[in-house]
XYZ file of C-alpha atoms in Angstrom:
228
model
C 13.373 125.412 -28.852
C 15.903 127.235 -31.017
C 14.545 129.970 -33.196
C 14.344 129.610 -36.942
C 16.972 132.309 -37.469
C 19.501 130.192 -35.584
C 18.826 127.258 -37.922
C 18.555 129.186 -41.159
C 21.742 127.908 -42.745
C 22.884 126.632 -46.126
C 25.397 123.799 -45.932
C 26.040 124.815 -42.307
C 26.770 128.405 -43.357
C 24.462 131.094 -41.908
C 22.108 132.460 -44.543
C 22.428 136.050 -45.687
C 20.236 138.809 -44.213
C 18.299 138.916 -47.489
C 17.458 135.242 -47.120
C 16.160 135.656 -43.573
C 13.219 137.665 -44.843
C 11.563 134.276 -45.333
C 12.131 133.221 -41.721
C 8.807 134.084 -40.095
C 7.962 132.854 -36.640
C 4.700 131.402 -37.964
C 6.732 129.186 -40.292
C 9.087 127.868 -37.634
C 7.439 124.471 -37.324
C 7.292 124.048 -41.090
C 10.950 124.980 -41.410
C 12.014 122.600 -38.646
C 10.079 119.808 -40.367
C 11.775 120.641 -43.646
C 15.202 120.522 -42.002
C 14.407 117.144 -40.448
C 13.024 115.513 -43.604
C 14.917 117.073 -46.485
C 17.141 113.971 -46.797
C 14.318 111.487 -46.337
C 12.818 109.613 -49.266
C 9.212 108.609 -49.805
C 9.853 105.329 -48.002
C 11.061 107.157 -44.908
C 14.664 106.013 -45.294
C 17.247 108.732 -44.918
C 19.282 109.109 -48.089
C 22.678 110.811 -48.316
C 22.813 110.498 -52.107
C 20.996 113.699 -52.962
C 20.463 115.894 -49.906
C 18.733 119.227 -50.354
C 21.491 121.676 -51.299
C 19.647 124.659 -49.837
C 16.750 124.193 -47.429
C 16.452 127.990 -47.261
C 15.963 128.206 -51.035
C 13.515 125.322 -50.978
C 11.452 126.981 -48.287
C 11.492 130.323 -50.083
C 10.320 128.836 -53.375
C 7.724 126.637 -51.698
C 6.194 129.639 -49.950
C 6.214 131.864 -53.052
C 5.549 129.935 -56.266
C 1.832 129.540 -55.595
C 1.434 133.304 -55.239
C 2.626 133.716 -58.832
C 0.534 130.938 -60.341
C 3.559 128.681 -60.748
C 2.656 125.018 -60.448
C 5.311 122.560 -59.305
C 5.576 119.733 -60.312
C 6.653 119.503 -63.027
C 10.057 120.431 -61.696
C 11.643 123.740 -62.616
C 15.101 123.714 -64.171
C 16.720 127.076 -63.433
C 19.649 128.562 -65.351
C 21.829 131.575 -64.696
C 21.604 134.180 -67.456
C 23.082 137.601 -68.183
C 20.286 139.331 -66.293
C 19.822 136.894 -63.447
C 18.090 133.523 -63.524
C 15.470 132.052 -65.792
C 13.829 128.718 -66.563
C 14.806 126.448 -69.419
C 13.685 127.441 -72.886
C 10.089 126.527 -73.605
C 8.934 126.522 -69.980
C 5.740 128.594 -69.926
C 6.314 129.462 -66.263
C 9.441 131.484 -67.077
C 7.701 134.883 -67.147
C 6.057 134.374 -63.767
C 9.316 133.062 -62.325
C 11.258 136.132 -63.445
C 8.585 138.347 -61.847
C 8.976 136.368 -58.625
C 12.716 137.014 -58.646
C 12.225 140.713 -59.380
C 9.896 140.994 -56.376
C 12.126 138.907 -54.079
C 15.851 139.554 -54.684
C 16.693 137.342 -51.707
C 15.714 134.321 -53.814
C 18.241 135.296 -56.472
C 20.872 135.522 -53.760
C 19.993 132.043 -52.558
C 20.161 130.665 -56.106
C 23.613 132.170 -56.582
C 24.810 130.820 -53.256
C 23.550 127.310 -54.006
C 25.205 127.230 -57.426
C 28.479 128.732 -56.210
C 28.799 126.343 -53.285
C 27.948 123.318 -55.438
C 30.630 124.191 -57.991
C 33.187 124.872 -55.257
C 32.430 121.508 -53.667
C 32.776 119.849 -57.074
C 36.190 121.430 -57.658
C 37.364 120.383 -54.191
C 36.163 116.837 -54.849
C 38.047 116.688 -58.169
C 41.240 117.967 -56.545
C 40.931 115.480 -53.681
C 40.426 112.591 -56.094
C 43.511 113.553 -58.118
C 45.611 114.088 -54.973
C 44.655 110.655 -53.658
C 45.482 109.099 -57.014
C 48.945 110.682 -57.045
C 49.697 109.226 -53.629
C 49.306 105.716 -55.034
C 52.158 103.690 -56.525
C 50.356 102.564 -59.676
C 51.353 105.655 -61.678
C 55.113 105.115 -61.493
C 55.597 103.739 -65.014
C 53.338 106.199 -66.809
C 53.162 109.894 -67.571
C 50.872 110.723 -64.640
C 51.076 114.478 -65.131
C 49.926 114.360 -68.734
C 47.254 111.783 -68.010
C 45.828 113.724 -65.071
C 45.768 116.998 -66.991
C 43.835 115.288 -69.755
C 41.465 113.842 -67.160
C 40.945 117.253 -65.553
C 40.166 118.786 -68.941
C 37.609 116.060 -69.632
C 35.922 116.756 -66.286
C 35.356 120.446 -66.989
C 31.793 121.556 -66.235
C 29.780 121.885 -69.436
C 26.611 123.428 -68.019
C 24.940 123.711 -64.628
C 21.316 124.098 -63.598
C 19.374 124.322 -60.340
C 16.383 122.026 -60.039
C 13.408 122.627 -57.757
C 10.832 119.819 -57.736
C 8.482 121.133 -55.062
C 10.190 119.246 -52.233
C 13.927 119.755 -52.590
C 16.463 121.832 -54.467
C 19.336 120.212 -56.343
C 22.232 121.413 -58.479
C 22.873 119.309 -61.569
C 25.486 119.261 -64.307
C 25.078 118.324 -67.945
C 26.880 115.077 -68.697
C 27.324 113.178 -71.936
C 24.085 111.283 -71.352
C 21.999 114.135 -69.934
C 21.513 115.914 -66.622
C 22.959 114.311 -63.516
C 23.793 115.322 -59.911
C 26.952 117.398 -59.569
C 29.838 114.979 -59.222
C 31.251 114.072 -55.836
C 34.653 112.678 -54.886
C 33.185 109.182 -55.148
C 32.136 109.898 -58.753
C 35.538 111.309 -59.666
C 37.313 108.326 -58.103
C 35.279 105.944 -60.252
C 35.823 108.027 -63.390
C 39.547 108.313 -62.685
C 40.017 104.580 -62.208
C 38.099 103.858 -65.422
C 40.136 106.448 -67.330
C 43.391 105.072 -65.943
C 42.425 101.533 -66.937
C 41.812 102.711 -70.503
C 45.078 104.657 -70.422
C 47.191 101.707 -69.314
C 45.560 99.350 -71.810
C 46.167 101.812 -74.635
C 49.704 102.473 -73.452
C 50.508 98.760 -73.300
C 49.101 98.230 -76.778
C 51.229 101.051 -78.216
C 54.307 99.799 -76.395
C 53.766 96.278 -77.780
C 53.294 97.630 -81.312
C 56.444 99.746 -81.117
C 58.437 96.754 -79.859
C 57.299 94.657 -82.825
C 58.304 97.433 -85.243
C 61.700 97.687 -83.576
C 62.322 93.936 -83.852
C 61.250 93.938 -87.498
C 63.610 96.813 -88.274
C 66.510 95.006 -86.614
C 65.782 91.878 -88.623
C 66.145 93.842 -91.879
C 69.567 95.288 -90.999
C 72.609 93.732 -92.751
C 74.505 91.211 -90.675
C 71.543 90.564 -88.356
C 70.500 86.992 -88.359
C 67.447 85.541 -86.728
C 68.056 83.252 -83.779
C 68.093 79.619 -84.727
């Protein structure tokens, strides 16, 4: 059987040396089980919708929170701050969590890696969605460049948090209706099509209005008579 160090990866990238401090031989079975079930729901069906973004971080937190009197659930929502990471305002576990991070800097490194990789994946997904859109033929009669720049601006990340619920770790972004999973290419494709539909409808309405104004102006000019 492969050793835990050989499997200790985040998104198929080998974990840092600081992270491997949590890879103890006595935990090998537990870690292998975590790797095998991290995408499995309560009903036993494998789900690809919200896979664990960092099994290494999940394992580290699971093995440490109890030692600091931190009870999970309820889930912890973790934010990056000027001096590291902290929990959301009002969470009474924040002090104990900061102590945990001070004692185990490898956890901070894992938090940073999870957030950085999630945001990079989000940016790649947005770029891929826009590139695919530009390859289509439906944008020929419209100002695609201006529309897509406006769309990109609207998709800017407002705020990001890392969520640990006791079983998995997720990275979420703050949307207009609350926290949601970081957007994927599928999400951006749907948003882009919806935005483009609104854009074309609005553009057609403006074009129709301008045409009516133009016809009315022509009708008022001297020597212009209306068709019989």
